[in-house]
PDB file of C-alpha atoms in Angstrom:
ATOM      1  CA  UNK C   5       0.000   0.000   0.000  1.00 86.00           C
ATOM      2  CA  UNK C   6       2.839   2.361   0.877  1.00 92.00           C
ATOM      3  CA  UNK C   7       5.003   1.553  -1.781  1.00 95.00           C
ATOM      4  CA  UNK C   8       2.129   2.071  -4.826  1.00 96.00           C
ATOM      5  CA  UNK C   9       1.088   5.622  -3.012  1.00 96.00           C
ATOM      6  CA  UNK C  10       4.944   6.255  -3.279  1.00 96.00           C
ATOM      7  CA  UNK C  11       5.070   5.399  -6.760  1.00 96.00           C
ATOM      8  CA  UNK C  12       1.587   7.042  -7.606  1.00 97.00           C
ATOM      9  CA  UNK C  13       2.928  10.474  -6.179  1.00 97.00           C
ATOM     10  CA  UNK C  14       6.390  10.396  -7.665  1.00 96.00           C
ATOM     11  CA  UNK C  15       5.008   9.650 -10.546  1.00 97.00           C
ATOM     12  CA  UNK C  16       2.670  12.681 -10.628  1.00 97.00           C
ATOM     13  CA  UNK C  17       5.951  14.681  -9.621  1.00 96.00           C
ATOM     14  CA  UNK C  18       8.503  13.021 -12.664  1.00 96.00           C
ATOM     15  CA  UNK C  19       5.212  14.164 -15.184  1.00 96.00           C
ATOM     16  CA  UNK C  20       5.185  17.531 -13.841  1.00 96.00           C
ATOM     17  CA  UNK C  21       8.776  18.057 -13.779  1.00 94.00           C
ATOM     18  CA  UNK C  22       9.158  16.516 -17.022  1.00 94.00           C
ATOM     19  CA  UNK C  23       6.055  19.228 -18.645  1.00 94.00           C
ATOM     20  CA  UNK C  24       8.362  22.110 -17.278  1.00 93.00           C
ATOM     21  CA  UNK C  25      12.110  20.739 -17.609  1.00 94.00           C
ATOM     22  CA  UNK C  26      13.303  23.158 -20.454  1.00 94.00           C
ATOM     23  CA  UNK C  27      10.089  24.915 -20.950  1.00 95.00           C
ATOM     24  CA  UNK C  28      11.645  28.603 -22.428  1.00 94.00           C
ATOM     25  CA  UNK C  29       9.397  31.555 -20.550  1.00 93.00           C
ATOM     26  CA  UNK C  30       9.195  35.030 -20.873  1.00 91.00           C
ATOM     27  CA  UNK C  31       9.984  36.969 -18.454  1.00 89.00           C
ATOM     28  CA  UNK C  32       8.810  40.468 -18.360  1.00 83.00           C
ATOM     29  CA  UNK C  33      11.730  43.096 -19.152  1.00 72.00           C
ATOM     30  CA  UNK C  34      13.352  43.781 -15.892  1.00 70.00           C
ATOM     31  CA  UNK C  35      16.856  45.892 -15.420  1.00 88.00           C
ATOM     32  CA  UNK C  36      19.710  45.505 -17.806  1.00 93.00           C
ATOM     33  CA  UNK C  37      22.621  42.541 -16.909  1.00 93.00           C
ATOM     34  CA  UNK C  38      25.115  44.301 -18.547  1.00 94.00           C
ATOM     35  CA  UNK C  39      26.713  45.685 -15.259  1.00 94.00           C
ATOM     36  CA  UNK C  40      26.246  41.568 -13.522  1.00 93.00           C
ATOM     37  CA  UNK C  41      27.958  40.524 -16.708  1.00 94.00           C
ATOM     38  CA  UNK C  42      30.831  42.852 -16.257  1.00 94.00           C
ATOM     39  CA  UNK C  43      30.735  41.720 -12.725  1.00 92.00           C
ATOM     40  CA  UNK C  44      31.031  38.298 -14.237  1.00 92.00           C
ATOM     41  CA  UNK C  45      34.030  39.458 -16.137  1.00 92.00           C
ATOM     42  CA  UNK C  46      31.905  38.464 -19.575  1.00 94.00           C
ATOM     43  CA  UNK C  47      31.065  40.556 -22.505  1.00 94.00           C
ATOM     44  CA  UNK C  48      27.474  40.648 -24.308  1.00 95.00           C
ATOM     45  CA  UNK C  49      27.143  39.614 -27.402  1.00 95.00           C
ATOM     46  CA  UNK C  50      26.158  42.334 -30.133  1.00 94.00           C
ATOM     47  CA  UNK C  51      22.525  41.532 -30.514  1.00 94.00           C
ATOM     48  CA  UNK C  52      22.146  38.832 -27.324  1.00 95.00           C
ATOM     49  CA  UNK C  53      23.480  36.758 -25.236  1.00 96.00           C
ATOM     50  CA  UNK C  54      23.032  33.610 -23.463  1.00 97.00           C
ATOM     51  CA  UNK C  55      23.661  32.542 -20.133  1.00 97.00           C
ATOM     52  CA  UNK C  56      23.976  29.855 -18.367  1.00 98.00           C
ATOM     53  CA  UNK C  57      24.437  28.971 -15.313  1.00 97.00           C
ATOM     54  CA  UNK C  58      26.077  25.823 -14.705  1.00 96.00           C
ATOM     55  CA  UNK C  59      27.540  23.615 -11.731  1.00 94.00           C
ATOM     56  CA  UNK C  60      29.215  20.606 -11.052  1.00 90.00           C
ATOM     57  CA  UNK C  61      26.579  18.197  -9.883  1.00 91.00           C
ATOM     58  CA  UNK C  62      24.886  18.605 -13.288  1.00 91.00           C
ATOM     59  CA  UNK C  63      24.416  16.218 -15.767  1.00 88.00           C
ATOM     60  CA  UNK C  64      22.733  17.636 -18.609  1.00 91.00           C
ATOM     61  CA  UNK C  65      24.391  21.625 -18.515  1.00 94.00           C
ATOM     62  CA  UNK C  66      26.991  19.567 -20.343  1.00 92.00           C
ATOM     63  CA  UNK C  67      24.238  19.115 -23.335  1.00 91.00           C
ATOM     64  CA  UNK C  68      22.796  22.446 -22.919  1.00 95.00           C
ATOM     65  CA  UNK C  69      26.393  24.181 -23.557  1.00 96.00           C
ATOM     66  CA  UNK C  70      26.517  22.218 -27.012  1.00 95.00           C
ATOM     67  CA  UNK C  71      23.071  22.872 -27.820  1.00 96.00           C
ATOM     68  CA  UNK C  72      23.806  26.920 -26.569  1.00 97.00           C
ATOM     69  CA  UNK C  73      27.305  27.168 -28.603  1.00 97.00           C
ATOM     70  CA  UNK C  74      25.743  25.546 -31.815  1.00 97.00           C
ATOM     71  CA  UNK C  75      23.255  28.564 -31.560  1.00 96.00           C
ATOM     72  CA  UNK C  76      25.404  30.962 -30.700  1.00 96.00           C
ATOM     73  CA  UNK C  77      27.747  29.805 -33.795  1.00 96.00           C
ATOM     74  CA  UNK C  78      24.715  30.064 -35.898  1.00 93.00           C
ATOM     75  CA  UNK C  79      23.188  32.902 -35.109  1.00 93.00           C
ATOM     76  CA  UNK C  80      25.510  36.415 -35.772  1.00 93.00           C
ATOM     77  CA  UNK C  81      25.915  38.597 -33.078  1.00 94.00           C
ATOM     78  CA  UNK C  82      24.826  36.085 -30.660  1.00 96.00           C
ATOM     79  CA  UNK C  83      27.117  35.280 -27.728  1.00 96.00           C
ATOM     80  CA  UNK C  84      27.097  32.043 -25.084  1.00 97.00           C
ATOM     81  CA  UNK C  85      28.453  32.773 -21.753  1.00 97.00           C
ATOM     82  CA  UNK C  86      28.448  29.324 -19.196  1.00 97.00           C
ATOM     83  CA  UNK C  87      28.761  31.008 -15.077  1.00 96.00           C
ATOM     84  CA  UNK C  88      29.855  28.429 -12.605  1.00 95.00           C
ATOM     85  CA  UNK C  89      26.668  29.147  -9.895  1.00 95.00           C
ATOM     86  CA  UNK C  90      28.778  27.845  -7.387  1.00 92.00           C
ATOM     87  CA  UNK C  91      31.285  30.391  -7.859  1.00 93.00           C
ATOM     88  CA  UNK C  92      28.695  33.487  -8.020  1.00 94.00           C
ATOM     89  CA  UNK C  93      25.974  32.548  -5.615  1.00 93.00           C
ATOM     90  CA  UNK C  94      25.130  36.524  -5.250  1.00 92.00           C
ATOM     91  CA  UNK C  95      24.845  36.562  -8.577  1.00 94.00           C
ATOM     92  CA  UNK C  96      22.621  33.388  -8.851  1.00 94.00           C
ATOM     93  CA  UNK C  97      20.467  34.857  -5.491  1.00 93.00           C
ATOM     94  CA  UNK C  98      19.709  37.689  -7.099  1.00 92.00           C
ATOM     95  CA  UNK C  99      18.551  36.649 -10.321  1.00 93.00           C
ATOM     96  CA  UNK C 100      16.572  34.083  -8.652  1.00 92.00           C
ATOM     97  CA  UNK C 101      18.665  30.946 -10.155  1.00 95.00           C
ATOM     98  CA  UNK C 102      17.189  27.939  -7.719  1.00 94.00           C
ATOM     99  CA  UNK C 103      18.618  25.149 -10.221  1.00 95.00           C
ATOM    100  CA  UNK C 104      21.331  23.811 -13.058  1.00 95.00           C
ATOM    101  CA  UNK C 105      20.905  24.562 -15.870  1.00 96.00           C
ATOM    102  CA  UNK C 106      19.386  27.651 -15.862  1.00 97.00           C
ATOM    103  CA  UNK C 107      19.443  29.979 -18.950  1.00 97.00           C
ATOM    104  CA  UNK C 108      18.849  33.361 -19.445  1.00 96.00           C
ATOM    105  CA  UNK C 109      18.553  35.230 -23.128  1.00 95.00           C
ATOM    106  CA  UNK C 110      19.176  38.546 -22.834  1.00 94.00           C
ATOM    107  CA  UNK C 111      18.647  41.242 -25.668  1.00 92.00           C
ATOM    108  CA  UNK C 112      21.292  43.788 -26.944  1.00 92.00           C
ATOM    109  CA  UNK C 113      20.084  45.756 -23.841  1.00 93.00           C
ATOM    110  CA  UNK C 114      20.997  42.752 -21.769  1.00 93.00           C
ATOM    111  CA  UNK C 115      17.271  42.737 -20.849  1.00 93.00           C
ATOM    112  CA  UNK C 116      16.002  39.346 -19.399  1.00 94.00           C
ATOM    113  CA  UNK C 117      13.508  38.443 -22.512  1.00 93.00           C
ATOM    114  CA  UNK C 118      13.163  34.604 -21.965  1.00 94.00           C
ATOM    115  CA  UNK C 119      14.360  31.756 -19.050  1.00 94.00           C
ATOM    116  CA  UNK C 120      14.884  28.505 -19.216  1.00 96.00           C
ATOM    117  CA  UNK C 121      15.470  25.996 -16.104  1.00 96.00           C
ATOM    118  CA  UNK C 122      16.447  22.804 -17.280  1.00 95.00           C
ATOM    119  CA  UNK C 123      18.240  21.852 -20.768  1.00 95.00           C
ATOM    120  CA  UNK C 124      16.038  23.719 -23.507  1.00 96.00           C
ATOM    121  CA  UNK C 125      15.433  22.783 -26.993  1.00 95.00           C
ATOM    122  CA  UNK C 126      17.229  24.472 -29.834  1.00 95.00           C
ATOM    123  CA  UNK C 127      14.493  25.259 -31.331  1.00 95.00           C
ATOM    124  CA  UNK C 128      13.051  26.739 -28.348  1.00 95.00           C
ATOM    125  CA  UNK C 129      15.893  28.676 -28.115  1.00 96.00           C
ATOM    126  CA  UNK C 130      16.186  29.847 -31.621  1.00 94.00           C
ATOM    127  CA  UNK C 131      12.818  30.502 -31.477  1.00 93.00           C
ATOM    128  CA  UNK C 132      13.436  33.127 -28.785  1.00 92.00           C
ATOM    129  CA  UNK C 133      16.139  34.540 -30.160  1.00 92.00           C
ATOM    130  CA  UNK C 134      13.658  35.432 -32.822  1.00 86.00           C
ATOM    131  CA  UNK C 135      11.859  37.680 -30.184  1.00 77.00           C
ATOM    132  CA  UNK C 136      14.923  39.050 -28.758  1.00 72.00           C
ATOM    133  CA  UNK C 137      17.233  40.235 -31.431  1.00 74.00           C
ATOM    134  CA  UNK C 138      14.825  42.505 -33.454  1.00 68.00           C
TER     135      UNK C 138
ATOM    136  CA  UNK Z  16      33.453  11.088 -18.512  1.00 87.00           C
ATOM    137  CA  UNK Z  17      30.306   7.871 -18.292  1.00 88.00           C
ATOM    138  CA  UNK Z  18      27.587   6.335 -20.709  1.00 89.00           C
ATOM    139  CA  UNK Z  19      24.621   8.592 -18.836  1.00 87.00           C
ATOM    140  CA  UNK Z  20      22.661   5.166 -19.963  1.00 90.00           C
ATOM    141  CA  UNK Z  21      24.948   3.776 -17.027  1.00 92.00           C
ATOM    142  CA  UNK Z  22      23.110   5.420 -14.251  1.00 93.00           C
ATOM    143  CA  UNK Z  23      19.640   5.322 -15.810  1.00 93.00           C
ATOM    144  CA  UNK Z  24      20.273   1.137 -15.845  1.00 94.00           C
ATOM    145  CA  UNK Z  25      21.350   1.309 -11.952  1.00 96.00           C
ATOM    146  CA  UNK Z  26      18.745   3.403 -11.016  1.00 96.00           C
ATOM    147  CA  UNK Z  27      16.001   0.851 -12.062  1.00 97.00           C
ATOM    148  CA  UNK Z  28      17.979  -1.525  -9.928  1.00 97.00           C
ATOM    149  CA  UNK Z  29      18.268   0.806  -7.200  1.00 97.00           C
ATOM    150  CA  UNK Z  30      14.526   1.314  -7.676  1.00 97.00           C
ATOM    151  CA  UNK Z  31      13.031  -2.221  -7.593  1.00 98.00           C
ATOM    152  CA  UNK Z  32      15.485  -2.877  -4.579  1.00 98.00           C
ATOM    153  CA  UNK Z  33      14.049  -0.374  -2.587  1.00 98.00           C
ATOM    154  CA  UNK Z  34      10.787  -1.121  -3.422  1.00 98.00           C
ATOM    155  CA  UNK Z  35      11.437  -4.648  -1.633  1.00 98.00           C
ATOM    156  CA  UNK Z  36      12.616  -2.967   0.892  1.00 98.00           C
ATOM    157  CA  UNK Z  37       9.581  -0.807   1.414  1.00 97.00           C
ATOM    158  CA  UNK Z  38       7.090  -4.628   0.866  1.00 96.00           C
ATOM    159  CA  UNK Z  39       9.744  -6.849   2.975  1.00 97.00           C
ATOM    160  CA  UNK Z  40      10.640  -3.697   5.995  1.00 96.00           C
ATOM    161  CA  UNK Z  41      13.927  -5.441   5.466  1.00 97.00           C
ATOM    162  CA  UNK Z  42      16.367  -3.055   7.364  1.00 97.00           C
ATOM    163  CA  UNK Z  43      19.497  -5.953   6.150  1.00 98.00           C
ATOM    164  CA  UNK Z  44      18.824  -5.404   2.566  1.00 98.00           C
ATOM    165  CA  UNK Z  45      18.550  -1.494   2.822  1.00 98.00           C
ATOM    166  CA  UNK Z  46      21.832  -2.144   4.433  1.00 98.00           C
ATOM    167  CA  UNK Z  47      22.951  -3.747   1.608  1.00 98.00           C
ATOM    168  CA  UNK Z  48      21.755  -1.258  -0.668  1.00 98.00           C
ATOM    169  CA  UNK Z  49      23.587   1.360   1.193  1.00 98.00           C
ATOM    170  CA  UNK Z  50      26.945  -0.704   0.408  1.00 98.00           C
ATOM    171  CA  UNK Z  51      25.926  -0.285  -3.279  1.00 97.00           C
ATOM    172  CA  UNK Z  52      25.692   3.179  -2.944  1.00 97.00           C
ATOM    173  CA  UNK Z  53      28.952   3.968  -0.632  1.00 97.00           C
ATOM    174  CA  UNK Z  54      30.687   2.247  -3.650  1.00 97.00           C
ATOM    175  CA  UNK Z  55      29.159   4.158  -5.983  1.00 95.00           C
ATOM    176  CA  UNK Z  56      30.067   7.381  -4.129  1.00 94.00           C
ATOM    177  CA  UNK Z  57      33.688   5.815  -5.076  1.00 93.00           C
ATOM    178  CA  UNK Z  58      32.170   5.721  -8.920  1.00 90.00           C
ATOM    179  CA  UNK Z  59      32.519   1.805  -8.436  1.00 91.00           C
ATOM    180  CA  UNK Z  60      28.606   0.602  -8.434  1.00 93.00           C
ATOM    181  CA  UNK Z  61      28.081  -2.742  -8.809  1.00 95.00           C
ATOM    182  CA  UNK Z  62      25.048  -2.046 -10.785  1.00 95.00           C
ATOM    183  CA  UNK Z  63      27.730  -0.163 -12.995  1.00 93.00           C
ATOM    184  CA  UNK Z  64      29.731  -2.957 -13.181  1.00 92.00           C
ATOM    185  CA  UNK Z  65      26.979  -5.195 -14.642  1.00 93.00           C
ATOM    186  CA  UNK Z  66      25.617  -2.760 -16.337  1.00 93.00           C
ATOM    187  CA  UNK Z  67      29.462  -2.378 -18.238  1.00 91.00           C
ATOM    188  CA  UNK Z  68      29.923  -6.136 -18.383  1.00 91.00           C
ATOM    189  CA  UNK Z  69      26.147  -7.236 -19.658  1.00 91.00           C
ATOM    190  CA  UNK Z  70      24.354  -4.337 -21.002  1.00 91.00           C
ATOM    191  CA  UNK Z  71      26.650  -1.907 -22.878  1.00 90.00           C
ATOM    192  CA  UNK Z  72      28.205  -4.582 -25.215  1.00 88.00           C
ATOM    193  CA  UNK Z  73      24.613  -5.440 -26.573  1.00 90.00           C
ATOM    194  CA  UNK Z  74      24.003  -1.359 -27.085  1.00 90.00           C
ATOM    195  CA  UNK Z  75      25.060   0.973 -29.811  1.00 90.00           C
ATOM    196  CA  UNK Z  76      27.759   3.555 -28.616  1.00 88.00           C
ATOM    197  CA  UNK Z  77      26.479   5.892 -26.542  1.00 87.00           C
ATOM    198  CA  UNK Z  78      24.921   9.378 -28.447  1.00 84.00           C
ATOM    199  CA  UNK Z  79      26.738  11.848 -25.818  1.00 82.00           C
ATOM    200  CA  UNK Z  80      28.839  11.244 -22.978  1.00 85.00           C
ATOM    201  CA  UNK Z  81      27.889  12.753 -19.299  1.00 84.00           C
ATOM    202  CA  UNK Z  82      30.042  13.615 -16.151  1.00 85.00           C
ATOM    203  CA  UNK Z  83      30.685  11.464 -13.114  1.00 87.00           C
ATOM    204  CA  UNK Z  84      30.382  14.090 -10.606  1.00 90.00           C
ATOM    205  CA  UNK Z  85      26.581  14.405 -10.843  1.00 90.00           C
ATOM    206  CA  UNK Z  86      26.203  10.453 -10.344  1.00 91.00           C
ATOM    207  CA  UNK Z  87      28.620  10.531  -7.453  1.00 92.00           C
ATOM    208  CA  UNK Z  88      26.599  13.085  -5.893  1.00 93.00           C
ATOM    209  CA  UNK Z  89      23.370  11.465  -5.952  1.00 94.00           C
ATOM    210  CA  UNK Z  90      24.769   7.892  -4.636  1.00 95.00           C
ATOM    211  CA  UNK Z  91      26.215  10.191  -1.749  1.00 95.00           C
ATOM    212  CA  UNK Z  92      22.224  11.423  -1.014  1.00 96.00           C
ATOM    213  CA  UNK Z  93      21.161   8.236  -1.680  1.00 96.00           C
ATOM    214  CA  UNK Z  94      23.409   6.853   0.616  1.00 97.00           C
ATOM    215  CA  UNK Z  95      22.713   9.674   3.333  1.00 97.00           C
ATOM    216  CA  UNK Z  96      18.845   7.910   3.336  1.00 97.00           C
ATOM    217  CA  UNK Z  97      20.231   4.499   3.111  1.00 98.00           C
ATOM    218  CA  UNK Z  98      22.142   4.759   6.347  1.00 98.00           C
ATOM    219  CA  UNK Z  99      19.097   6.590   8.339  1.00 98.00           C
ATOM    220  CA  UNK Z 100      16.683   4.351   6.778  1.00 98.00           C
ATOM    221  CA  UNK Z 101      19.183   1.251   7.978  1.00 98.00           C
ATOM    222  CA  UNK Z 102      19.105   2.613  11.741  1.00 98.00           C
ATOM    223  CA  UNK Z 103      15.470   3.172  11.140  1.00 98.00           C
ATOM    224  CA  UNK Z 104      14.788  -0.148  10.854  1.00 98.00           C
ATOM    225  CA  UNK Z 105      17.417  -2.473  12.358  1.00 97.00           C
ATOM    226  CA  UNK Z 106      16.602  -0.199  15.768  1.00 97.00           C
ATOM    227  CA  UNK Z 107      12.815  -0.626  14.904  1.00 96.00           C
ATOM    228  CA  UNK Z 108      12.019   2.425  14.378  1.00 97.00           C
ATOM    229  CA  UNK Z 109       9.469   1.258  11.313  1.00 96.00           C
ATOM    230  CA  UNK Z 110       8.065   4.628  10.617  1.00 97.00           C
ATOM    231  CA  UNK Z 111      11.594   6.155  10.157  1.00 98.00           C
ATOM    232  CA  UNK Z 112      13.452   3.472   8.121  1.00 97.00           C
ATOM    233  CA  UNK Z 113       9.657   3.500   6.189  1.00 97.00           C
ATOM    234  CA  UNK Z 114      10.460   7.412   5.667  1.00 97.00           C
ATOM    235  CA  UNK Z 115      13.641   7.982   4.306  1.00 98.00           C
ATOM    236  CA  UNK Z 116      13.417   4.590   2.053  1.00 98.00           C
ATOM    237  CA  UNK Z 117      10.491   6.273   0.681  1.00 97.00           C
ATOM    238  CA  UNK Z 118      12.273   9.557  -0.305  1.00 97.00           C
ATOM    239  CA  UNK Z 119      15.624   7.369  -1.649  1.00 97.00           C
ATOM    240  CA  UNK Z 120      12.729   5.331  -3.897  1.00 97.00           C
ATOM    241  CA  UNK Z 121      11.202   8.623  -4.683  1.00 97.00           C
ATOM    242  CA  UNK Z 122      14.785   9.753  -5.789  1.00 96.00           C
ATOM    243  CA  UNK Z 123      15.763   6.260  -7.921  1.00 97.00           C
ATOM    244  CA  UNK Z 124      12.397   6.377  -9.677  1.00 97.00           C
ATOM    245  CA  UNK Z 125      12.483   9.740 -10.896  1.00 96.00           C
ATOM    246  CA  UNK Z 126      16.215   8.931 -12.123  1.00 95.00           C
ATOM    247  CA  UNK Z 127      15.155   5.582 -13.783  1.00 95.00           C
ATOM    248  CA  UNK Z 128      11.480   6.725 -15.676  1.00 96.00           C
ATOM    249  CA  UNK Z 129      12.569  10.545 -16.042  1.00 95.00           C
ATOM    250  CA  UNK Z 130      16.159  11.270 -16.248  1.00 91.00           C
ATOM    251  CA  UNK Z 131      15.765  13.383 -12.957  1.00 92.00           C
ATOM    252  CA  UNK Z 132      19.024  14.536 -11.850  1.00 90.00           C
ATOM    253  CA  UNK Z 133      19.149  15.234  -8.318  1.00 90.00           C
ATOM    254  CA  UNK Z 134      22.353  17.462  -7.991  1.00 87.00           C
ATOM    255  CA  UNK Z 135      20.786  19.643 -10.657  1.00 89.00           C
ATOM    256  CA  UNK Z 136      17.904  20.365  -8.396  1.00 91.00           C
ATOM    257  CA  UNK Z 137      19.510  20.692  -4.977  1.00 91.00           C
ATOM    258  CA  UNK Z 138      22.730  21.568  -4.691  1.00 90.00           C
ATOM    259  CA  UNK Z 139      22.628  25.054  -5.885  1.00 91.00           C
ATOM    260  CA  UNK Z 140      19.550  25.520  -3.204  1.00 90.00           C
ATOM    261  CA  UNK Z 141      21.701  24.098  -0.314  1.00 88.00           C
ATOM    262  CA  UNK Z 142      25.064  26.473  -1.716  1.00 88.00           C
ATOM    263  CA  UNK Z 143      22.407  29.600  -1.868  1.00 89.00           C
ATOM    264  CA  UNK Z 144      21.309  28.781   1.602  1.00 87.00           C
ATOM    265  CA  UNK Z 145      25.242  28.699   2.967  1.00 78.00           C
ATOM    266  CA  UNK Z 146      26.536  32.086   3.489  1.00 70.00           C
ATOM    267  CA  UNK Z 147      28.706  33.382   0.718  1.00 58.00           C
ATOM    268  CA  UNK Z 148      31.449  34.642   3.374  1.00 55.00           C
ATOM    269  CA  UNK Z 149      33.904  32.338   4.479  1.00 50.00           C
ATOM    270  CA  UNK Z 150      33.492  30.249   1.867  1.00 48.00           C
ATOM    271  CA  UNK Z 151      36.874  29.812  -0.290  1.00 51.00           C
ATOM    272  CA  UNK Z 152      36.863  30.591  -3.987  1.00 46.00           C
TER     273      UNK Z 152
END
């Protein structure tokens, strides 16, 4: 009896998760990143960038950099730029990063336009870009 | 650097054992499990092992390759439950070894049907809730 209500609920958690893992939202312009990024020591790209937030315990930020750099390679003016959370957790509390991967596309402004926790789609992502670089 | 089908293959193992642990309230083979996982903390899982000397011979080559770390991370939570859920019930306390078997299950299940990865989820919460000062660079 325990074990199938354990099972029935964590299965009703993995569908849920799984619905939202990678799921690109918009986020509603807040302030520019540029001055984080320079705090990162990164520059924007030209038209947008991505970041990515990234740690060591994380299996698939390993997919999400390929999937991010093949973008960024394919898209001019685009720029990827992977942040080791760990390493910037002031950075990471106050942008409101709770997991790994997290990515944020920022416009030429460095405007937060779309998020993404979990590995996203490149489609999903080029998709956005769409809506971010004008 | 691992075949992430590796872990996926233990964690259904990891997941059926625990579920006999949760039917039988067997606190000798949660004990064992914990074994399984303080190996695997050491990246040598006997689950890996068979899965490297049965299963990946009969597979194509893997698609992409993953990291260790995150694996080694969640056999070290896993084991963390293991050990409390051992004490739980080899000192009869039922409820408690009925508990934290429940949340390691929980864990292995969403690994084995989802691709969960556990160190994705928590271990940037824990860092954010550990003060930033102090800690080295």
């Amino acid at each position: 009896m325990l074990l199938i209500a354990v099972l029935a609920v964590t299965t009703a958690v993995g569908l849920f998760w799984k619905s939202r893992q990678g799921r690109v939202r918009t986020v509603v312009a807040e302030d520019s990143l540029l001055p984080t990024l320079a705090e990162l020591g990164e520059q924007p790209g030209e038209r947008a960038t991505l970041l990515q937030f990234s740690s060591a315990f994380c299996a698939p930020c390993r997919a999400t950099r390929r999937i991010l750099t093949e973008v960024a390679e394919m898209v001019p003016g685009v720029r990827h730029v992977e942040v080791d959370a760990e390493a910037h957790l002031d950075v990471v509390r106050r942008l409101n990063i709770l997991k790994t991967p997290t990515t944020l596309i920022l416009d030429r402004d460095g405007r937060v336009t779309q998020r993404a926790a979990g590995p996203p789609r490149k489609a999903d992502v080029v998709a956005a870009l769409g809506r971010a670089v004008p | 650097m691992i075949d992430p089908r590796g872990p996926r293959f233990a964690a259904w193992i990891t997941t059926f054992v625990l579920a006999a642990v949760l039917l039988t309230g067997s606190g000798w083979l949660l004990l064992a499990q914990a074994v399984v996982f303080a190996l695997g903390i050491k990246g040598r899982s006997p689950y890996g092992l068979l899965y490297r000397r049965l299963v990946r011979s009969r597979l194509a080559a893997p698609v992409e390759l993953e990291a260790e770390a995150p694996t080694r991370f969640a056999q070290l939570v896993g084991f963390a439950f293991a050990a409390v859920g051992t004490v739980g019930y080899l000192a009869g306390l039922t409820v408690l070894g009925q508990v934290a078997t429940a949340a390691a299950l929980a864990a292995a299940f969403l690994n084995a049907a989802f691709g969960f990865c556990l160190g994705c989820e928590i271990y940037l919460l824990f860092k954010r809730t550990t003060p930033t000062k102090g800690v080295p660079a």
